[in-house]
Short mmCIF file of C-alpha atoms in Angstrom, two decimals:
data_model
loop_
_atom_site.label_atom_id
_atom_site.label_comp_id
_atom_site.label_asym_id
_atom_site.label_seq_id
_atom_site.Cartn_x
_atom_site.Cartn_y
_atom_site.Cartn_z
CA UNK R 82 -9.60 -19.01 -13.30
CA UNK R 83 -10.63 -17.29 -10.38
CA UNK R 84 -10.75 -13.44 -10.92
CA UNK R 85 -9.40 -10.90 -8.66
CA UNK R 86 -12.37 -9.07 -8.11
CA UNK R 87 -14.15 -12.94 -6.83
CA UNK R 88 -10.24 -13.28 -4.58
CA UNK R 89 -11.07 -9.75 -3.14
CA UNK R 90 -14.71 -10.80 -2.25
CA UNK R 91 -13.87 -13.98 -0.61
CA UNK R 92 -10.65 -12.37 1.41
CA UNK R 93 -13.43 -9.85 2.54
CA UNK R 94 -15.97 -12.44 3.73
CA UNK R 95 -13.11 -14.34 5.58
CA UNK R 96 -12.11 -10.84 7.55
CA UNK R 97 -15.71 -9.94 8.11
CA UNK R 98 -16.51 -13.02 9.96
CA UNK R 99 -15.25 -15.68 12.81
CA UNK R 100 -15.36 -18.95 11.18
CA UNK R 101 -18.10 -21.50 12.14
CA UNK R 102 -15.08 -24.16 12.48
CA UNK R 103 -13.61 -21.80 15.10
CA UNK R 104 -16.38 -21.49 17.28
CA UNK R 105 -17.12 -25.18 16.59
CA UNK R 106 -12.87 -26.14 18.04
CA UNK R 107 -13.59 -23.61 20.42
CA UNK R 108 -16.65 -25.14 22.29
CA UNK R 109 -15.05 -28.86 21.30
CA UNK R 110 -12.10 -27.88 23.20
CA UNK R 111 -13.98 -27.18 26.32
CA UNK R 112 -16.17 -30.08 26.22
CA UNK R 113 -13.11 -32.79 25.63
CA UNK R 114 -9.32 -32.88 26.69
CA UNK R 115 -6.67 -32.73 24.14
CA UNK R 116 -6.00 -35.56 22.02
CA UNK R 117 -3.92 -37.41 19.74
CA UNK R 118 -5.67 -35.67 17.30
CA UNK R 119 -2.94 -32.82 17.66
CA UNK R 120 -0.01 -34.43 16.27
CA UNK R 121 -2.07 -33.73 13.14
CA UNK R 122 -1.63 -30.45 13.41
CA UNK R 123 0.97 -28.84 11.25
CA UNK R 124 3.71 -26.81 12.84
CA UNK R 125 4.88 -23.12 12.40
CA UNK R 126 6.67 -20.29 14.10
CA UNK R 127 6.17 -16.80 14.00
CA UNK R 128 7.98 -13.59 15.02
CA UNK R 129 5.96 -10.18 15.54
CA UNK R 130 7.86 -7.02 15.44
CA UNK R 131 8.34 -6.30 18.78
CA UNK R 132 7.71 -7.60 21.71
CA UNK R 133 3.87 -8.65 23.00
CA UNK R 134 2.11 -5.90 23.05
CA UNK R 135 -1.59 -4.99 21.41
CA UNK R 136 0.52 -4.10 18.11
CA UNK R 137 -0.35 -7.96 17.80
CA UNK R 138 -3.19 -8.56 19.78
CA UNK R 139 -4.52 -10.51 16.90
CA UNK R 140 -1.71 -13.09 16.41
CA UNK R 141 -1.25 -13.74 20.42
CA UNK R 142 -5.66 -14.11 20.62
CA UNK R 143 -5.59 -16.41 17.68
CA UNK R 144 -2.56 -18.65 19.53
CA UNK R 145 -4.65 -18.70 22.97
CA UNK R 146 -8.28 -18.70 22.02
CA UNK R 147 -7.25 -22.41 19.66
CA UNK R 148 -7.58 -20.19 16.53
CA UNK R 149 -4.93 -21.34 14.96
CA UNK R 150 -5.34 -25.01 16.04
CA UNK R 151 -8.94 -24.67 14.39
CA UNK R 152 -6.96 -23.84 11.02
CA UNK R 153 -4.85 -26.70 11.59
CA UNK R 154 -1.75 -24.99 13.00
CA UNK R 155 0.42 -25.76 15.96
CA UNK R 156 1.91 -22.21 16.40
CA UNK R 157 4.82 -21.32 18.47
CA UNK R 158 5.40 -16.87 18.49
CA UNK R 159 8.84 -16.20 18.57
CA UNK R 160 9.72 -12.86 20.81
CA UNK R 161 10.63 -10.40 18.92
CA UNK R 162 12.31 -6.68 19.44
CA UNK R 163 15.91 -5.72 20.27
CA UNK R 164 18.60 -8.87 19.07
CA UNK R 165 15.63 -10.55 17.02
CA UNK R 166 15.22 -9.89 13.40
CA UNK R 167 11.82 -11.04 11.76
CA UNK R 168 13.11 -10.78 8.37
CA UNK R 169 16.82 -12.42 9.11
CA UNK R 170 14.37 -15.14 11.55
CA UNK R 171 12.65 -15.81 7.83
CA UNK R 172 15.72 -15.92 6.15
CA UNK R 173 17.37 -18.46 8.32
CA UNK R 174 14.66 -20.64 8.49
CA UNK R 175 13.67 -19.85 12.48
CA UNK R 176 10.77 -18.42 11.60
CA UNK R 177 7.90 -19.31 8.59
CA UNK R 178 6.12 -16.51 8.97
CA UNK R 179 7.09 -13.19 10.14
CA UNK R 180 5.52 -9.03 10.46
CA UNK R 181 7.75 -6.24 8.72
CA UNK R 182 7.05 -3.01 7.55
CA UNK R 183 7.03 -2.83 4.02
CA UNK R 184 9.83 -0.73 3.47
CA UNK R 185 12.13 -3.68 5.16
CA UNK R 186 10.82 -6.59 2.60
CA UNK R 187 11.19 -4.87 0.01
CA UNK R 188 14.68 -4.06 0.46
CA UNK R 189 15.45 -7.59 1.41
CA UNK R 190 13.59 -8.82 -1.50
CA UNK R 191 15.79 -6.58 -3.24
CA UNK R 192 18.96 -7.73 -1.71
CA UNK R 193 17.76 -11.48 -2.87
CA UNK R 194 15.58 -13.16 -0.07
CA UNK R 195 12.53 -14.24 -1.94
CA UNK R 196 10.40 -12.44 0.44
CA UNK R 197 6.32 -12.78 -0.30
CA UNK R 198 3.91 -10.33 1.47
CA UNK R 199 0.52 -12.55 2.03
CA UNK R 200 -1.25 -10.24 4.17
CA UNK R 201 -1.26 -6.32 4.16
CA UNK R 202 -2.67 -6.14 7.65
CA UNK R 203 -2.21 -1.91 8.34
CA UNK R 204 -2.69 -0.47 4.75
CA UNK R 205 -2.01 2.62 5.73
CA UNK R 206 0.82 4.89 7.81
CA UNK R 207 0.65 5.99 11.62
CA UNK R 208 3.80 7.34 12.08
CA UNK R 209 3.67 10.71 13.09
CA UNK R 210 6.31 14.18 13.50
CA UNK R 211 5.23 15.68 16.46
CA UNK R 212 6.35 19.15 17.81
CA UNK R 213 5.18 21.51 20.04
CA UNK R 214 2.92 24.53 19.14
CA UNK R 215 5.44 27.09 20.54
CA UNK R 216 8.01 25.73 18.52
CA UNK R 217 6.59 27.73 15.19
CA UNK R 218 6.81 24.90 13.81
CA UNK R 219 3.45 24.15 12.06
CA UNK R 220 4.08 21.74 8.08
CA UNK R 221 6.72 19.66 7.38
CA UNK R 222 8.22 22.92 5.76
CA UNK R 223 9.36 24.57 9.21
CA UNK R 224 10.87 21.64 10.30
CA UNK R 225 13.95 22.87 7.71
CA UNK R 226 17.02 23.53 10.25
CA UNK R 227 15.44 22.05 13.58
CA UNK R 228 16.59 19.25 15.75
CA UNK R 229 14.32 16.14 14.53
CA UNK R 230 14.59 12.64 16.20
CA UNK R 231 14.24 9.83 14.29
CA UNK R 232 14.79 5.81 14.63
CA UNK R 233 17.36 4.24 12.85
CA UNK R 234 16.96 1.63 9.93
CA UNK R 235 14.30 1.36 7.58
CA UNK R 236 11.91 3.05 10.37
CA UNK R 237 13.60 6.49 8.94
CA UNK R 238 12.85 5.84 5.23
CA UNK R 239 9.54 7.68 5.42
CA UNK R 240 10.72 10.92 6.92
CA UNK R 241 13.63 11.05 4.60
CA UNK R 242 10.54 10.37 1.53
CA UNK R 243 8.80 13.55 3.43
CA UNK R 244 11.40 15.20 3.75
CA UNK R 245 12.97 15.36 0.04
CA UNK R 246 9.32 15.66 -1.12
CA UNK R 247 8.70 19.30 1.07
CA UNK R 248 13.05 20.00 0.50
CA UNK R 249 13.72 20.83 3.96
CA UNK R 250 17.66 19.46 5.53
CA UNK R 251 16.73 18.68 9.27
CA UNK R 252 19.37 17.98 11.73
CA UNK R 253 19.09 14.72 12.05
CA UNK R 254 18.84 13.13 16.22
CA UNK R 255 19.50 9.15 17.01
CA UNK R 256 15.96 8.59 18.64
CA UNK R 257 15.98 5.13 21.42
CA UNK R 258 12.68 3.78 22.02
CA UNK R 259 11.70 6.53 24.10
CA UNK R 260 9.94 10.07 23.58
CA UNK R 261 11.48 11.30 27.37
CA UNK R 262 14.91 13.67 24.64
CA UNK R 263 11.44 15.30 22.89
CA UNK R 264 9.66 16.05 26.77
CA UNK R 265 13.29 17.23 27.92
CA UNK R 266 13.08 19.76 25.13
CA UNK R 267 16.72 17.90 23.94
CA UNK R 268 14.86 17.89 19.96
CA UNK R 269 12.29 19.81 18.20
CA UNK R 270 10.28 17.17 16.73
CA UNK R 271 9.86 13.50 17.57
CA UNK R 272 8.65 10.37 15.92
CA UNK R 273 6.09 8.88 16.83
CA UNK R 274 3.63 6.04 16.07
CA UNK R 275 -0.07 6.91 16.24
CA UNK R 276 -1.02 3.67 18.30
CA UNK R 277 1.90 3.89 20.77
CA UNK R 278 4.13 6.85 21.20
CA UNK R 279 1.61 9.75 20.59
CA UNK R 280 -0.79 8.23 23.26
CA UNK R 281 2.94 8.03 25.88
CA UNK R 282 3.13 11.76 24.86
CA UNK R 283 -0.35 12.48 26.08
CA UNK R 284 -0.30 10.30 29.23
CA UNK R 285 3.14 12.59 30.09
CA UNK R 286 0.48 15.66 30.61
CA UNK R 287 0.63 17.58 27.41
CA UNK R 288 -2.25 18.73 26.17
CA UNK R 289 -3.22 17.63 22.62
CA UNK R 290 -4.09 21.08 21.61
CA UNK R 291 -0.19 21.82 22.55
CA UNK R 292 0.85 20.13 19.35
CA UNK R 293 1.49 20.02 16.47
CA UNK R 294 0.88 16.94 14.42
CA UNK R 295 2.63 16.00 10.92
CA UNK R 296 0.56 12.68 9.99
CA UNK R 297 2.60 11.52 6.94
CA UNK R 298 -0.17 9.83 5.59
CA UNK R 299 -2.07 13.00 5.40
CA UNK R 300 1.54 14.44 3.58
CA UNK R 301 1.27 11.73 0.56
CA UNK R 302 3.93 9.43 2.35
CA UNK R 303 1.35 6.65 2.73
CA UNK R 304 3.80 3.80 3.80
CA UNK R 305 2.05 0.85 4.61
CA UNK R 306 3.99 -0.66 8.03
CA UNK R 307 2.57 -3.99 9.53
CA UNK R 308 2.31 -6.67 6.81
CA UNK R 309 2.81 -10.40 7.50
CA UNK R 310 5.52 -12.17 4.83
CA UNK R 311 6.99 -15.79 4.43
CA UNK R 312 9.25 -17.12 1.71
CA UNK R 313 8.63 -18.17 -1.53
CA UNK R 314 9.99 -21.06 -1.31
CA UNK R 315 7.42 -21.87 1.92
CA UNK R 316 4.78 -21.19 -0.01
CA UNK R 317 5.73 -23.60 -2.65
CA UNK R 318 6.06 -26.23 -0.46
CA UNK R 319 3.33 -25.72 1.77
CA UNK R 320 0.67 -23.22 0.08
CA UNK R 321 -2.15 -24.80 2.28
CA UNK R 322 -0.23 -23.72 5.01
CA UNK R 323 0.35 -20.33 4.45
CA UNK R 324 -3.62 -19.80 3.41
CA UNK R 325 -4.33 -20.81 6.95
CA UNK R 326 -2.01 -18.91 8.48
CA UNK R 327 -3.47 -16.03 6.69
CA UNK R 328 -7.08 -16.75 7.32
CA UNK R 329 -6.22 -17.74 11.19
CA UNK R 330 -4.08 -14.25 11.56
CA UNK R 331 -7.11 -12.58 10.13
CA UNK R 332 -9.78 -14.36 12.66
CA UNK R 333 -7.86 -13.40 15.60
CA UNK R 334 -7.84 -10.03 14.78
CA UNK R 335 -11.48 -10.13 14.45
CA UNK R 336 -11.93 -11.78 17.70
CA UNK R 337 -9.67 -9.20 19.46
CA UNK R 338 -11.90 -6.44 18.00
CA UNK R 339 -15.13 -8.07 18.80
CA UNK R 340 -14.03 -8.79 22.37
CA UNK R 341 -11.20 -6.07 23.30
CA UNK R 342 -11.43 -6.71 27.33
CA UNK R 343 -10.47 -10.70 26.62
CA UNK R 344 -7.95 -9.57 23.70
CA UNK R 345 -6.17 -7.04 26.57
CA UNK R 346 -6.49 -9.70 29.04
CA UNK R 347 -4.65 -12.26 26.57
CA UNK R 348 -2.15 -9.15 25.47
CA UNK R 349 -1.46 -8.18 29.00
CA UNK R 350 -0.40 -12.22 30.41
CA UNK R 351 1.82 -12.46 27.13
CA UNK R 352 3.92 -9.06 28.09
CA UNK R 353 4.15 -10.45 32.05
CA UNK R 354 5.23 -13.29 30.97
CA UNK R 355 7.86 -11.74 28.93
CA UNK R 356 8.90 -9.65 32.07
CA UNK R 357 7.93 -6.58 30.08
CA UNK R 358 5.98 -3.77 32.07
CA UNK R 359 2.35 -3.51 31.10
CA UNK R 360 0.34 -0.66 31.32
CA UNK R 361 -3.54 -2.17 30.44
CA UNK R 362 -4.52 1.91 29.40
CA UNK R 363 -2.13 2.38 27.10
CA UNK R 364 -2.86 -1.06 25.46
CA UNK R 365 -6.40 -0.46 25.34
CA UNK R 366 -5.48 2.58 23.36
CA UNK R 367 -3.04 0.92 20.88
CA UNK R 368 -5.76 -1.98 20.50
CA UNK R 369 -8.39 0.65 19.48
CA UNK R 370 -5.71 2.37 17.46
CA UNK R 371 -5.67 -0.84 15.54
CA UNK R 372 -9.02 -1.15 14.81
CA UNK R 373 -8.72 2.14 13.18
CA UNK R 374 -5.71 0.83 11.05
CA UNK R 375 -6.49 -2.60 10.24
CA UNK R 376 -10.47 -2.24 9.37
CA UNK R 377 -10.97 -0.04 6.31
CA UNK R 378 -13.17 2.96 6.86
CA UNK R 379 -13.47 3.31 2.87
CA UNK R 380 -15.44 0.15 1.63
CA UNK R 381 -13.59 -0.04 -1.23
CA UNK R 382 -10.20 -1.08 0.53
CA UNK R 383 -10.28 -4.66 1.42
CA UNK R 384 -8.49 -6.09 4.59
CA UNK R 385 -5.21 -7.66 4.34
CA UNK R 386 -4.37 -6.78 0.65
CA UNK R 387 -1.48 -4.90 -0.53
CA UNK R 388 -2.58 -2.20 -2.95
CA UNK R 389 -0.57 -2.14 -6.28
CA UNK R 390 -0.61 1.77 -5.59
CA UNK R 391 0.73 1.74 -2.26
CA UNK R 392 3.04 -1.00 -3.28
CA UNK R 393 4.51 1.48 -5.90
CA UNK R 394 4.50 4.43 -4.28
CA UNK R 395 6.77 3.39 -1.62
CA UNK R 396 8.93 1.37 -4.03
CA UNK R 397 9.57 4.46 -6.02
CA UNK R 398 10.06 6.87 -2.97
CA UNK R 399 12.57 4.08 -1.63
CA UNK R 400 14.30 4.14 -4.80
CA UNK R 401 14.39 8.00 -5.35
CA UNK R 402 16.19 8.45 -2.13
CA UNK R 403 18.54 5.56 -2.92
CA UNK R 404 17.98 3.00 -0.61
CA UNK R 405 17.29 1.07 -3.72
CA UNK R 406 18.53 0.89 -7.06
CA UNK R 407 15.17 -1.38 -8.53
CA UNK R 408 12.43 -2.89 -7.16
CA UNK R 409 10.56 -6.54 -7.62
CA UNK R 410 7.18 -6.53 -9.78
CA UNK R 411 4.71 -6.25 -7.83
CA UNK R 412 2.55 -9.79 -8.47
CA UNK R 413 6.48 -11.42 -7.84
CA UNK R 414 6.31 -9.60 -4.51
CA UNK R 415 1.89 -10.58 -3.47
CA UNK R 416 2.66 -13.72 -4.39
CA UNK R 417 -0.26 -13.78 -7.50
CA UNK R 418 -3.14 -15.51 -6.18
CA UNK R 419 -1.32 -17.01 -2.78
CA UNK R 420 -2.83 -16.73 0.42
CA UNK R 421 -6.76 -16.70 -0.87
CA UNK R 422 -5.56 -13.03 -2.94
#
């Protein structure tokens, strides 16, 4: 029996490196055309989150540098965003493998899809309140009366954890996929994603030291968001599968990181080809944003695992503010020793 200190250590040494075999299919596959040889190749779909953008810069480098054709995978990403649903693509069966926040799974694991999170790949929260300095408003205390925007959905499970935790009632705004109500001066405080809306914020000429910042992380709320999930019953019937998937995922982010200008190159041709308007500054700063994120800064975190803590800290906050009446065990919901954990 492997133990899961030796599952840690070898998930770490897959993250910490590009596989030999990848480099190997990569300079194959520019010495020789395709082949038969890729009807052997097993197929699977995926659906991001959202649309292409550097959010997934890993999953879309991975699909066009051959990564996951090196791990024996003939992907196809799904689009994702407004009209498509990761976690109902999972549940129908249009998608095998899917990113959701963890919030989402576990309420659908809850509500009986036999959800399984195989990768953790942001361990951590970087959603942000952000108001302005002249406001007054300084802690998550002040915010107690003011106009704050938030998204709808699960997206405004962690404010309502922050909120019950510091007992402030905040009028409560519909926030679109914009920030332009907050720069109108239509609400107090915004939402905002470190990797994405802050940086839209900045780039609309306010000054950094005009804010004020409410990191939830930093508050206790650490909610981890991006993890990638399949269903149980996938991973029963294909577990070889799914540890590819996994290891592939993990590669491509590592290639992305260790060669950002190709990864934005990649990033930016996926969002034109999705007739989506691309902005190459901003996604450099969302790619760096997930460097930050995805690569541990404390040694002691490994990439792409859930933490038991994390795991229960949101499952309790979730079920304090009644979005939930239980919640699944926690080696139920990782799957045990699936996907190389």
């Amino acid at each position: 029996m492997i133990s899961e200190k030796q599952k840690d250590h070898k998930r770490g040494q897959r993250f910490a490196r590009i596989g030999a075999m990848v480099l190997l299919f990569l300079a194959c596959a520019a010495a020789f055309p395709a082949s038969g040889a890729e009807s052997a190749l097993k197929k699977a779909s995926f659906m991001p989150l959202w649309t292409p953008q550097a959010q997934f810069a890993g999953y879309y480098t991975a699909l066009d540098k051959g990564i996951y054709a090196a791990h024996g995978i003939d992907l196809t990403i799904l689009m994702g965003g407004p009209g498509h649903s990761p976690a109902q693509a999972l549940e129908s069966g249009e998608a095998d493998f899917a990113v959701l926040w963890l919030t989402t799974a576990i309420q659908q694991r809850v509500a009986g899809v036999r959800l399984v999170n195989v990768a953790q790949v942001i361990q951590k929260s970087s959603m942000m309140l952000i108001s302005r300095k002249s406001s007054g408003i300084r802690t998550p205390a002040d915010m107690n009366g003011k106009k704050v925007g938030l998204w709808g959905g699960d997206l405004a499970i962690p404010p309502h954890a922050l909120f019950a935790q510091y007992g402030v009632t905040v009028r409560e705004v519909p926030q679109s996929g914009t920030v332009n109500l907050f720069l109108r001066g239509g609400i107090d405080v915004t939402s905002a994603m470190w990797y994405n809306e802050y940086h839209t914020i900045l780039n609309a000429g306010i000054d950094p030291e005009q804010l004020s910042v409410v990191s939830l992380d930093k508050c206790g709320m650490n909610f981890p968001e991006d993890g990638i999930y399949t269903l149980e019953s996938s991973i029963l019937k294909d577990p070889a599968l799914t540890d590819a998937f996994v290891n592939a995922s993990l590669d491509g982010w590592q290639y992305a990181f260790a060669h950002p200008d190709e990864a934005l190159d990649i990033v930016l041709k996926y969002m034109r080809e999705a007739k989506i308007p691309a902005n190459r500054m901003h996604q450099k700063w969302m790619l760096d944003r997930m460097r930050d994120l995805i690569i541990p800064g404390n040694p002691q975190v490994l990439p792409g695992r859930l933490r038991g803590q994390d795991f229960a800290t949101v499952a309790s906050a979730m079920r304090k503010d009644g979005v939930i009446r239980s919640y699944p065990d926690y080696t139920t919901f990782t799957g045990g020793a699936n996907a190389g954990k």
